[in-house]
Every structure is written in C-alpha cells, then in structure tokens.
Short mmCIF file of C-alpha atoms in Angstrom, two decimals:
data_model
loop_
_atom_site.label_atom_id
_atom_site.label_comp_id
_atom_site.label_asym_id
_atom_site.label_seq_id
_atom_site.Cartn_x
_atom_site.Cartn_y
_atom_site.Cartn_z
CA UNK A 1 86.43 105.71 85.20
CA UNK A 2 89.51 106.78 83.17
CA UNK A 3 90.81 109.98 81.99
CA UNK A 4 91.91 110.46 78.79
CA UNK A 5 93.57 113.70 78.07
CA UNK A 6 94.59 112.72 73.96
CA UNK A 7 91.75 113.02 71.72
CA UNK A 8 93.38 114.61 69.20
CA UNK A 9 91.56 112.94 66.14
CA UNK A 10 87.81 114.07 67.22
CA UNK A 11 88.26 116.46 63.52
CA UNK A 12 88.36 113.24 61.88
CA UNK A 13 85.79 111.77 64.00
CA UNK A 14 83.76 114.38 62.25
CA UNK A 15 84.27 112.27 59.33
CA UNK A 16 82.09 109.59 60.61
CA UNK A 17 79.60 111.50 61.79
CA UNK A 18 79.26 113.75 58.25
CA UNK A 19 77.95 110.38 56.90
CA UNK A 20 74.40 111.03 58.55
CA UNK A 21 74.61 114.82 58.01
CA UNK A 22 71.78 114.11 55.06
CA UNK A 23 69.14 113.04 57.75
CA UNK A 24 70.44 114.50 60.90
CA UNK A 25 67.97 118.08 59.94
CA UNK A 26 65.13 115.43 60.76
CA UNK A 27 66.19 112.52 62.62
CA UNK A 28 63.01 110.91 62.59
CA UNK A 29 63.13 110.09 58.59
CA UNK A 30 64.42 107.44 56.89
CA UNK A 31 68.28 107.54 56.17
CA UNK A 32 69.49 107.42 52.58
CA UNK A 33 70.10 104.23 51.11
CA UNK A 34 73.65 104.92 50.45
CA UNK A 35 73.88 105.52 53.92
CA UNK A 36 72.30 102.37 54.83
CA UNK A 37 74.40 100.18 52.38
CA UNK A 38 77.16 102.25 54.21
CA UNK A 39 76.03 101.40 57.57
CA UNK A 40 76.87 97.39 57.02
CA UNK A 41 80.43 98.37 56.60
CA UNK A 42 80.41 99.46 60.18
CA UNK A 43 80.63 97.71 63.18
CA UNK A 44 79.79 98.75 66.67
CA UNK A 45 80.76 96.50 69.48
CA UNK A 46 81.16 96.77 73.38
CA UNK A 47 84.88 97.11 74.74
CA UNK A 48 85.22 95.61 78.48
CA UNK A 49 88.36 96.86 80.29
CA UNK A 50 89.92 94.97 83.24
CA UNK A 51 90.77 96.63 86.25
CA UNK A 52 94.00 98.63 87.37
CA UNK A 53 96.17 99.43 90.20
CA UNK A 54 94.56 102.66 90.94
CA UNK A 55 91.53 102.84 93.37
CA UNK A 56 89.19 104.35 90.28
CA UNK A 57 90.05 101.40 88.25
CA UNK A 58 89.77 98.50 89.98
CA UNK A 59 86.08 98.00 88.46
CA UNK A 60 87.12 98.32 84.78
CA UNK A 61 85.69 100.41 82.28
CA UNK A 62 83.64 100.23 79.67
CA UNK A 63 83.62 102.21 75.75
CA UNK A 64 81.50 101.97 72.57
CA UNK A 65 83.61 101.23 69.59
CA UNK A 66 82.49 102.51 65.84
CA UNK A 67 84.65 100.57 63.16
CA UNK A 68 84.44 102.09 59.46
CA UNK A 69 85.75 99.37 57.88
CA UNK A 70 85.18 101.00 54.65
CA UNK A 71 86.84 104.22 55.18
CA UNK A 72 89.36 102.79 57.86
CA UNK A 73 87.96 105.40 60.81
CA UNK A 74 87.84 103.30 63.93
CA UNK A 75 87.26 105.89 67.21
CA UNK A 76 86.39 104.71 70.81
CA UNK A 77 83.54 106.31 72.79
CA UNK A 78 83.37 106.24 76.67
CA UNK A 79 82.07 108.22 79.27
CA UNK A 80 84.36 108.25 81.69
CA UNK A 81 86.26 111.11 81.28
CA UNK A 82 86.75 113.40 84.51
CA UNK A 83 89.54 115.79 85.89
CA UNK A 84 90.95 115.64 89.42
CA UNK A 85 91.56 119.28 88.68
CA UNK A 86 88.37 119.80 88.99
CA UNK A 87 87.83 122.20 92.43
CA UNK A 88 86.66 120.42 94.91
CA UNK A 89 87.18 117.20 93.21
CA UNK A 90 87.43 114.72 96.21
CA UNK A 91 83.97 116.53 98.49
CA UNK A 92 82.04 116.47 95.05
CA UNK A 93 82.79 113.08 94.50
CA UNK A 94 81.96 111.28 98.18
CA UNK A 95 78.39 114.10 97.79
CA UNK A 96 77.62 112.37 94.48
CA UNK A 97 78.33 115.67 92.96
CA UNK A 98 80.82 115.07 90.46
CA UNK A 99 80.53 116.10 86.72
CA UNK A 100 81.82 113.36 84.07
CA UNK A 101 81.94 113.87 80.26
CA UNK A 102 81.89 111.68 77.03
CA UNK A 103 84.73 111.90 75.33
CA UNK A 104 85.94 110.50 71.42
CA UNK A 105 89.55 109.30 70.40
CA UNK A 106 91.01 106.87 68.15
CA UNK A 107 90.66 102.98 69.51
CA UNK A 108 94.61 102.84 68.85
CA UNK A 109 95.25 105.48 71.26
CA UNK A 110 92.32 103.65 73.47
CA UNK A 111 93.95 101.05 73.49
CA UNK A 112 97.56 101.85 73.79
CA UNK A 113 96.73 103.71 77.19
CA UNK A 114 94.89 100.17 78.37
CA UNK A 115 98.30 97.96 76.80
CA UNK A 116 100.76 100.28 78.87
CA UNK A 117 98.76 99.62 82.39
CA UNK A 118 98.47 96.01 81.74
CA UNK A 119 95.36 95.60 81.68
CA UNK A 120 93.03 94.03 79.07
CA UNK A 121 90.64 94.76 76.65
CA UNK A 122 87.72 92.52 75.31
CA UNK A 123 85.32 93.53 72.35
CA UNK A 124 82.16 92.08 72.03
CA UNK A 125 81.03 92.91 68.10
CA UNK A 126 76.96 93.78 68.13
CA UNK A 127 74.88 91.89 65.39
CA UNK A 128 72.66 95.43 64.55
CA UNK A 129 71.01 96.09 61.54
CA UNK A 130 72.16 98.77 59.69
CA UNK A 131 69.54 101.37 61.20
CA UNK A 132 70.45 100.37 64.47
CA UNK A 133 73.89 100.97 63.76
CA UNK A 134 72.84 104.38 62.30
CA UNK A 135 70.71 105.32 65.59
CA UNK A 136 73.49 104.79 67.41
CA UNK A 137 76.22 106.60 65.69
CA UNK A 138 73.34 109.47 65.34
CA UNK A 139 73.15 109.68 69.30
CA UNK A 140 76.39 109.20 69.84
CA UNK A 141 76.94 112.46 67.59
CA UNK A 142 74.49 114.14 69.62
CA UNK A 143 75.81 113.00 73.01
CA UNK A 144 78.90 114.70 72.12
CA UNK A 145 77.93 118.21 71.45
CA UNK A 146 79.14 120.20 73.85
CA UNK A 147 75.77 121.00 75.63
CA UNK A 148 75.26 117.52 76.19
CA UNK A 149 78.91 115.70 76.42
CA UNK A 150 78.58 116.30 80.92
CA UNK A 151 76.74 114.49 83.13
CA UNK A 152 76.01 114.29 86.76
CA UNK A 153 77.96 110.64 87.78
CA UNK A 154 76.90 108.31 90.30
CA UNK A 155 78.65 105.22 90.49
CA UNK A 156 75.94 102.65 91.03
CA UNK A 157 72.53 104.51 89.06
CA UNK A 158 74.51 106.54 86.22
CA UNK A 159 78.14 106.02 85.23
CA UNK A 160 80.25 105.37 82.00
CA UNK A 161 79.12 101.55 81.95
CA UNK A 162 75.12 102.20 82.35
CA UNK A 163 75.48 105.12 79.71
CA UNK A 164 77.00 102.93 77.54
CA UNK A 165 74.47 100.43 77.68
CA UNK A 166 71.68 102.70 77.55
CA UNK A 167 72.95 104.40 74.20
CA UNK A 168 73.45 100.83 72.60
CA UNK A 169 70.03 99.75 73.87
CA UNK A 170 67.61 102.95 74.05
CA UNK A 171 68.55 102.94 70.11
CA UNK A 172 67.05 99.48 69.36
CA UNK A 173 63.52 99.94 69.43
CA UNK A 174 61.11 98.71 72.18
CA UNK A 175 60.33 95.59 70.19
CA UNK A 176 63.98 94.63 69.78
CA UNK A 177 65.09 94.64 72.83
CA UNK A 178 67.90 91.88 73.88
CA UNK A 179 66.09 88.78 75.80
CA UNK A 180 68.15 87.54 78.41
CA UNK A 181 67.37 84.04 80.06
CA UNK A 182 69.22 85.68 83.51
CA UNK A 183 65.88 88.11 83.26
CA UNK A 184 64.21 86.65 86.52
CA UNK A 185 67.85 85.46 88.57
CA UNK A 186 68.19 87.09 91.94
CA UNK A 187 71.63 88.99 91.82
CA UNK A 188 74.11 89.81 94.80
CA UNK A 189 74.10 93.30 96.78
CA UNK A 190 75.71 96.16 95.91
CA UNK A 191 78.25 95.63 98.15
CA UNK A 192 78.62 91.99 97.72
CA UNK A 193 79.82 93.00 93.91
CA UNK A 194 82.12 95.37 95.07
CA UNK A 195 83.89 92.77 97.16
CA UNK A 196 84.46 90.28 93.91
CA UNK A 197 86.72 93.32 92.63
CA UNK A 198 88.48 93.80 95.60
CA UNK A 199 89.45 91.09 97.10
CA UNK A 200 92.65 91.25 97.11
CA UNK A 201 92.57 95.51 98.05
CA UNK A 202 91.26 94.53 101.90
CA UNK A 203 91.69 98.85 102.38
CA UNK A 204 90.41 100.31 99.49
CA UNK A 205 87.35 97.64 100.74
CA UNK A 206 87.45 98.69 104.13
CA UNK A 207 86.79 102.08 102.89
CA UNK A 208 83.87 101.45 100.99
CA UNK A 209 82.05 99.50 103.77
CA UNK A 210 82.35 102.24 106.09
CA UNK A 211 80.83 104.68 103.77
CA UNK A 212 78.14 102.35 102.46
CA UNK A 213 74.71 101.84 104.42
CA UNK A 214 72.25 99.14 104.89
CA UNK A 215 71.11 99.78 101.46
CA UNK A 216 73.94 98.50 99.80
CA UNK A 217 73.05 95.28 101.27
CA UNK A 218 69.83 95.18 99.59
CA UNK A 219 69.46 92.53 96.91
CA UNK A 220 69.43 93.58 93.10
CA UNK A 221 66.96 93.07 90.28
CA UNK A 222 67.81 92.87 86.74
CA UNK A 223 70.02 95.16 85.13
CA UNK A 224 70.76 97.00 88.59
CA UNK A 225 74.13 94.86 88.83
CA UNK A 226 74.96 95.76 85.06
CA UNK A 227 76.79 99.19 86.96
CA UNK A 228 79.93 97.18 86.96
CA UNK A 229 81.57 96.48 82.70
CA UNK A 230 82.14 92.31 83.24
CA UNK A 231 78.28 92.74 84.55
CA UNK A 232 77.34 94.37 81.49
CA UNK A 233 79.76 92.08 79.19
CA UNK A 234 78.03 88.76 80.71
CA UNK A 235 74.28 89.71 80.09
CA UNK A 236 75.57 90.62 76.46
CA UNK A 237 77.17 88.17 76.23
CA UNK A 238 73.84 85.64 77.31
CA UNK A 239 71.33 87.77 75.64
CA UNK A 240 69.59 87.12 71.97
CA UNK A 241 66.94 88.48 70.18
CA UNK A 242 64.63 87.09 67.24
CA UNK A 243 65.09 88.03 63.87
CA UNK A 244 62.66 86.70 60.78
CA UNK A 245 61.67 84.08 63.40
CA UNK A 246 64.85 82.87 64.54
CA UNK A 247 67.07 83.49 67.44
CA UNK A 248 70.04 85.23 67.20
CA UNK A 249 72.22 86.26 69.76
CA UNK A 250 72.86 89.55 70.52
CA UNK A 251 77.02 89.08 70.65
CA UNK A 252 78.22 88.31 66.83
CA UNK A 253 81.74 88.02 67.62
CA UNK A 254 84.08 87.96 70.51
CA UNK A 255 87.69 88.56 71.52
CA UNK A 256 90.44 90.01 73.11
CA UNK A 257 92.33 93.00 71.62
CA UNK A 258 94.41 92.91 74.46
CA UNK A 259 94.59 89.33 76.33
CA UNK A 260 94.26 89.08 79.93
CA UNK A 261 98.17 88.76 81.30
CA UNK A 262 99.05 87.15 84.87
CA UNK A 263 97.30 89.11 87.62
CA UNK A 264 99.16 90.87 89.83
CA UNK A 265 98.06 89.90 93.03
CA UNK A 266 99.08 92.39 96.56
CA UNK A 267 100.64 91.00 99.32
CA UNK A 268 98.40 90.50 102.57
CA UNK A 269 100.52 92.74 104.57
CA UNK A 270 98.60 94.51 107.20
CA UNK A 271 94.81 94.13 107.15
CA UNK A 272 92.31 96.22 108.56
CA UNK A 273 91.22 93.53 110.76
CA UNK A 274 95.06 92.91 112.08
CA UNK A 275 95.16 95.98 112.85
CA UNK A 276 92.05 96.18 115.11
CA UNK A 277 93.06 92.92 116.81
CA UNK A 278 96.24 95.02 118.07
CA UNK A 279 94.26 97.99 118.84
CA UNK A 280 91.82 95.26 120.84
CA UNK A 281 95.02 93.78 122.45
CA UNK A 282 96.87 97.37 123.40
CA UNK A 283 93.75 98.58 124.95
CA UNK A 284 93.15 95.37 126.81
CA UNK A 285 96.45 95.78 128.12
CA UNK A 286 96.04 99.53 128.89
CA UNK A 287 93.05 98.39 130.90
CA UNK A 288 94.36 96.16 132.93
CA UNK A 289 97.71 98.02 134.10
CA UNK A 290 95.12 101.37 135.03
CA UNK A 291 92.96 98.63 137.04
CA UNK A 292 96.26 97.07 139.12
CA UNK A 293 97.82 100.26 139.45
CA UNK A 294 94.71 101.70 140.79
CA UNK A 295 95.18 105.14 138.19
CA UNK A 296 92.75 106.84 135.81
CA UNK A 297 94.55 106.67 132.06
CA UNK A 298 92.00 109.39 131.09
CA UNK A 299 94.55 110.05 128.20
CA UNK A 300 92.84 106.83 126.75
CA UNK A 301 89.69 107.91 126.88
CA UNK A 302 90.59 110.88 124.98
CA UNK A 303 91.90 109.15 122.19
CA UNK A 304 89.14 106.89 121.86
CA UNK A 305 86.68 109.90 122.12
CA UNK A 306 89.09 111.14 119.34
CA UNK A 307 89.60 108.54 116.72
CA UNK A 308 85.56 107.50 116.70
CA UNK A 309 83.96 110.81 116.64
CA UNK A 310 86.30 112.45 113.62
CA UNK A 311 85.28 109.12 111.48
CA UNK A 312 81.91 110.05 112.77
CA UNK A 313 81.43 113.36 111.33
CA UNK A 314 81.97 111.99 108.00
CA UNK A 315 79.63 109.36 108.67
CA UNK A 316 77.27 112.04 109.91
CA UNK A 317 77.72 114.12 106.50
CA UNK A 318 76.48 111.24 104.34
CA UNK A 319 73.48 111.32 105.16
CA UNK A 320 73.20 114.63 102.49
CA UNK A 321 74.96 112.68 99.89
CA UNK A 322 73.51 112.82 96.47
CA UNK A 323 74.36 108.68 96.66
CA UNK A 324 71.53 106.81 98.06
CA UNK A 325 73.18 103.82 99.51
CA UNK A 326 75.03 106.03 102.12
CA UNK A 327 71.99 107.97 103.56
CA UNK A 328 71.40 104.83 106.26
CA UNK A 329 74.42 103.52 108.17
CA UNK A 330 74.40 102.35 111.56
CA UNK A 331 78.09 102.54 111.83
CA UNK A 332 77.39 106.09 112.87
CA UNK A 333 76.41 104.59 115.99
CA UNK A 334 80.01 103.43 116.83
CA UNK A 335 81.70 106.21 115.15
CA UNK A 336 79.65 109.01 116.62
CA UNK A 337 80.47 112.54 115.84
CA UNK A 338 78.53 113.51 119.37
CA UNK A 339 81.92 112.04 121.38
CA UNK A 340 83.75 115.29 119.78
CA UNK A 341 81.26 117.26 121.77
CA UNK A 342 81.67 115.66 124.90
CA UNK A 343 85.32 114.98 125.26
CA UNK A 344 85.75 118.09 127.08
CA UNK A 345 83.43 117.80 129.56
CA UNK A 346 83.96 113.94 130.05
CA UNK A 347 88.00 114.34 130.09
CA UNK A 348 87.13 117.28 133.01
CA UNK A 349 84.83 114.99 135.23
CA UNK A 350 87.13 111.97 134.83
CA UNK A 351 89.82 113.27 136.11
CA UNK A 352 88.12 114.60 138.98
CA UNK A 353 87.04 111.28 139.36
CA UNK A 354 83.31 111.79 138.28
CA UNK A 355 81.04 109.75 136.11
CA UNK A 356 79.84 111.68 133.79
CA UNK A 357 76.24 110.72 132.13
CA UNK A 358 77.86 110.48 128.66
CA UNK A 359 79.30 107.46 129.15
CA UNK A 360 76.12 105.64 129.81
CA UNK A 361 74.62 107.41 126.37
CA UNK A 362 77.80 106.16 124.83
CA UNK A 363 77.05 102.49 126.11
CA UNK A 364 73.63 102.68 124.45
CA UNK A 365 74.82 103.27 121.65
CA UNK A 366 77.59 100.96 121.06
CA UNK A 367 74.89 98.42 121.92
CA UNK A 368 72.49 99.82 119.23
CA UNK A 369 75.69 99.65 116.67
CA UNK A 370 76.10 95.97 117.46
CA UNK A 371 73.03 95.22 117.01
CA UNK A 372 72.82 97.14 113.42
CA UNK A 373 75.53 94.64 112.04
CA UNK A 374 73.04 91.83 111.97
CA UNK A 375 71.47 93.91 109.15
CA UNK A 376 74.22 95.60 107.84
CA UNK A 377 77.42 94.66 106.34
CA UNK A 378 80.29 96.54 108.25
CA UNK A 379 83.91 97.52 107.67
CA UNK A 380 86.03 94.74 108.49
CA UNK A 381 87.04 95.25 112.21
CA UNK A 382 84.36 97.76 112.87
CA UNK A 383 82.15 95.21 115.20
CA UNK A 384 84.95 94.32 117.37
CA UNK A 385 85.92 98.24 117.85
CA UNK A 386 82.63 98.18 118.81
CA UNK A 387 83.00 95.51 121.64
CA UNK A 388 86.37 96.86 122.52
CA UNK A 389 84.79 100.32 122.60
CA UNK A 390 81.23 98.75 124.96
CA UNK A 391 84.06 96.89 127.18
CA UNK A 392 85.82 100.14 127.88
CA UNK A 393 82.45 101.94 128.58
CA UNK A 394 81.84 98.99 131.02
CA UNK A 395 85.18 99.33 132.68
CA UNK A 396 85.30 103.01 133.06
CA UNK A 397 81.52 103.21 134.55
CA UNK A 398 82.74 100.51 137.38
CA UNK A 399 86.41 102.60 137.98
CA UNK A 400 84.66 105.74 138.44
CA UNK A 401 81.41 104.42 140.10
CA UNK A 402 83.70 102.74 143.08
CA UNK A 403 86.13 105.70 143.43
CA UNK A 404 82.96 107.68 144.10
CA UNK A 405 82.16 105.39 146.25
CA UNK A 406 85.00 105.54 147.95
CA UNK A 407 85.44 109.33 148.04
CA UNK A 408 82.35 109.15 150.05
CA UNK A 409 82.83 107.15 152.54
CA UNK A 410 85.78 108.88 153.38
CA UNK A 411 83.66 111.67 153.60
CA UNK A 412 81.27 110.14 155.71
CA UNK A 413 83.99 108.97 158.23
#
C-alpha cells in the first residue's frame, strides 16, 4: 500500500542473495552446509506498519525483513509498490485491475520513510530453522526477478499483506505449518474490519460502503481476515508450532522499531449523515412551500433525478469489477442510473402537469432498496435518502394525480 521510489541498494541486495547462488541451479537439493551454518546468522521477521493520513494507508502495511547479522546487510521486502502514474490508475483500481510490484530497499530507508509520516513500525522476529530461512530468502530472490516482481492486486484476496504471508508460510513445509488456537473463531465481515480502521475517517468510510455489496457483509473464516497487517501480526503473534516434541511459538521476539506516538485523531466536522439530515430537512421544506403555494418545483425533481442516477452509473459499472464483493449491491436500487434516462421525459410531463409512469417504477424501487438494507450494510445516510427520496415519489404522484384531476373537471364543465 506504499510507494517507495528509493531502492537504491538492490546491487547490494544481490549480496544476500549470491549466498544461495551454489544451490539455486537446483533448488530442490540440499544447501551447503556453510550456507546453512550461515543461515542462523540471519533473521527474518514480519514488519507491521500503522496506518497514515492518506486514504491508501489507513490499513497499514506490511514487509518481510532479512537481517544478515553476519555481514551487516539488512533489506526490507514488501509488495506494495504501485505508481499513480500508471494510465488509467484510478478506473484500474475501482475494476480490480491494478498492477502492484515487489520491491527491495534497505530497512533504514524503510524505515525512515515510516519515522517521517509518524507512523509506527513493529517487527515480529520468526523462530525458522535455518532451511526455512533459506526457502524463503530463495523465493524471495525469485519473486523479484523481473518476470515475476508484478502482480494483479486485489485488496481483500491478493495484496502486499497476504503475499507476505504466503511467502513466509508456503516456504515451511506442509507439516510445519503454524497452529493457531483462533483456527475455528468466527471473524467479523469484510466490511465490519474496514470500519475498525476508519473510524474516525466517517468519508473515506462512506465511500467504501457505497461501493461494497452484500458480500462484504458475509462472515469470514480463517485466514480470510488476515488481508489487513494487525490481522496478520495477531495470528502470528498467537500461533506455535511443535518442534522435537515441544511447543514453540511461532513469534521469537517482539518489538517496536518505531513506537506507536499519540494518534492523531480528525475532528467530527461534517458527517455524511449531517449532511443527509439537511438534505432531508431542505427538501422537506421545499415540499411543503410547492404544496401551500399550490406550484410544481419540477426543478427539484430534476436534481434529485440528477444526483441519484450519476452515483448510479457507477454503481451500475461494478457489477464488471474484477472485485467480488462489489458485483451485488442493492444500493443500485436507490441510486439508479435508469433516472438519467428518464429525466427528460419526466421533467416534460411534469410540467405539463402529467404523471408520468416512471415515477411509480421509481417508487418500487426505492421500496425494494429499503428493504435490501436489512441484508446489507449501507453508506451512512443512504437509507434515509431513500425515505426522503419514497416520500417525494409519494408527494409528487398525489400533486400531479389531483391537478389532473382537476384539469378534468374543468374540462368536463
């Protein structure tokens, strides 16, 4: 989730990975044992980020660090590097079709990059056996050539904190595997982890709702959750493993290389769901001045056809998304793209004073979309643009139903 653009000392990263050059012609053999009795001189641990200011960061981050204590090489390895230059960046990345990369640089520089945001670091050192710690370096090596350093990222199945685990874990051995007593837990949604990280960003996690579905609400087996790095850093941190008969845990050694300082929490300010209570309030008002005054606001209507069906076309192009929690939404049934479409014709009946048939279809809807939020999680504010949005519906049908009504009788007489 970061990018770093210094990684200057990849040539001596080189160094590092030179030391399994003997055995990297057949990677299924045996390492040297000098390169073995090298291998306890190195340590590999988990780093843990905390989050930043910027929306991409909130969730932390998470890097591999290889510590050659021996020949004093000590390089960070994460795979979250990615390029806003990229073309297209912002499309790609809401279709799931953003590229990410591994990248290498020194843990100094790692570090100094995580010191100057304020945020901090935690390193959680592995207890591997010297093998292990060779597998690892040996895929990280082959992660990085260039054919393989790019990846296709999705935030919740495949991103810098699940590769991260899967290189530290997929290099084990089946029979090794870290036990962890959390194994059979039921976890949170989705969307019910996201909200722990941004509780105190009530926009950036108005956002999210309204792109996420009904599948984000869907509870999460094990491992599933670990797509967030204080996820990952807690079943570490809980797991163990037996070795010669006797359980060991998985974490040998933890601390901070850069300690947590005082959060810096945002002022309320103005919340998504203050804002829809004076949207509810303005339109009430609107309402009840066109009902006194016995006048057709149709510029109203307009807007509100406006402002739900542009939201609605992005709603509508989710469903193609390459992210499979955004497929399914039933906001789409309060911000529907079809009220583009029939503004025009609506607009031209109602101020002839006609009902058109839309705004019975409309109703239906709206009713639908209420009904969806018993089973989906919305955007804060979303349900009560809904009501505000079935009350208008209401309103309008009885305005224009009477004045055509009226308009014959007149007729009539």
């Amino acid at each position: 989730m970061k990018r770093f653009e210094s990684i200057l000392c990849i040539a001596v990263s080189l160094l590092l990975m030179n030391l399994t050059a003997a055995a990297a012609s057949n990677p299924t053999t045996v390492p040297p044992g000098d390169i073995l009795r090298h291998m306890e001189q190195v340590d590999v641990s988990l780093l843990t980020c905390g989050p930043g200011s910027e929306v991409w960061s909130q969730y932390g981050h998470t890097a591999i660090r290889i510590n050659d204590r021996t020949t004093g090489i000590d390089l960070s390895a994460n795979y979250g590097m990615f390029s806003f230059s990229q073309k297209y960046f912002i499309l790609r990345f809401i279709f799931g079709l953003t590229d990410y990369q591994m990248g290498l640089m020194s843990t100094q520089d790692f570090l100094s990059e995580y010191r100057e945001e304020g945020r901090w670091v935690k390193e959680q050192q592995l207890q591997l056996t010297p093998m292990e710690k060779w597998h690892i370096i040996q895929a990280l090596n082959k992660n990085y050539l260039p054919e393989n350093r790019t990846y296709r990222y999705n935030y919740f199945y495949d991103n810098c904190t699940t590769r991260a685990r899967d290189i530290l874990l997929d290099n084990l051995g089946s029979s090794d595997q870290p036990i962890n007593p959390d194994i059979s837990k039921s976890y949170p949604s989705y969307r019910e982890l996201l909200h722990e990280c941004t509780v105190n960003h009530r926009w950036n996690r108005f956002g999210e709702d309204l792109l996420l579905g009904i599948k984000a609400d869907l509870s999460l087996h094990y491992n599933q959750h670990e797509f967030l790095p204080e996820q990952l850093s807690k079943d570490f941190a809980h797991a163990y493993r037996y070795k010669n008969g006797k359980k060991q845990s998985f974490i040998g050694k933890s601390s901070y290389l850069i300690a947590p300082g005082a959060s810096i929490i945002p002022a309320k300010g103005f919340t998504p769901k203050l804002a829809f209570i004076l949207f509810t309030l303005v339109l009430i008002a609107l309402s009840t001045l066109e009902y006194f005054k016995k006048r057709n606001f149709w510029g109203i209507d307009l807007f509100l056809l406006l402002a739900t069906g542009l939201p609605g076309i992005i709603l509508f192009l989710m469903i193609f998304s390459q992210h499979p929690t955004v497929s399914l939404n039933f906001q789409i049934l309060i911000l529907n793209p079809l009220t583009l479409f029939f503004a025009y014709p609506l607009i031209k009946n109602e101020r002839k004073g006609i009902l058109h048939p839309f705004w019975r279809i409309w109703t239906f809807f709206l009713i639908f979309g209420i009904i969806g939020g018993v089973f989906q999680t919305y955007a804060e504010g979303i349900t009560l643009l809904a009501w505000c949005l079935l009350l208008r519906c209401v309103f309008k049908m009885t305005l224009l139903h009477d004045k055509q009504k009226n308009k014959k009788g007149i007729q009539t007489e």
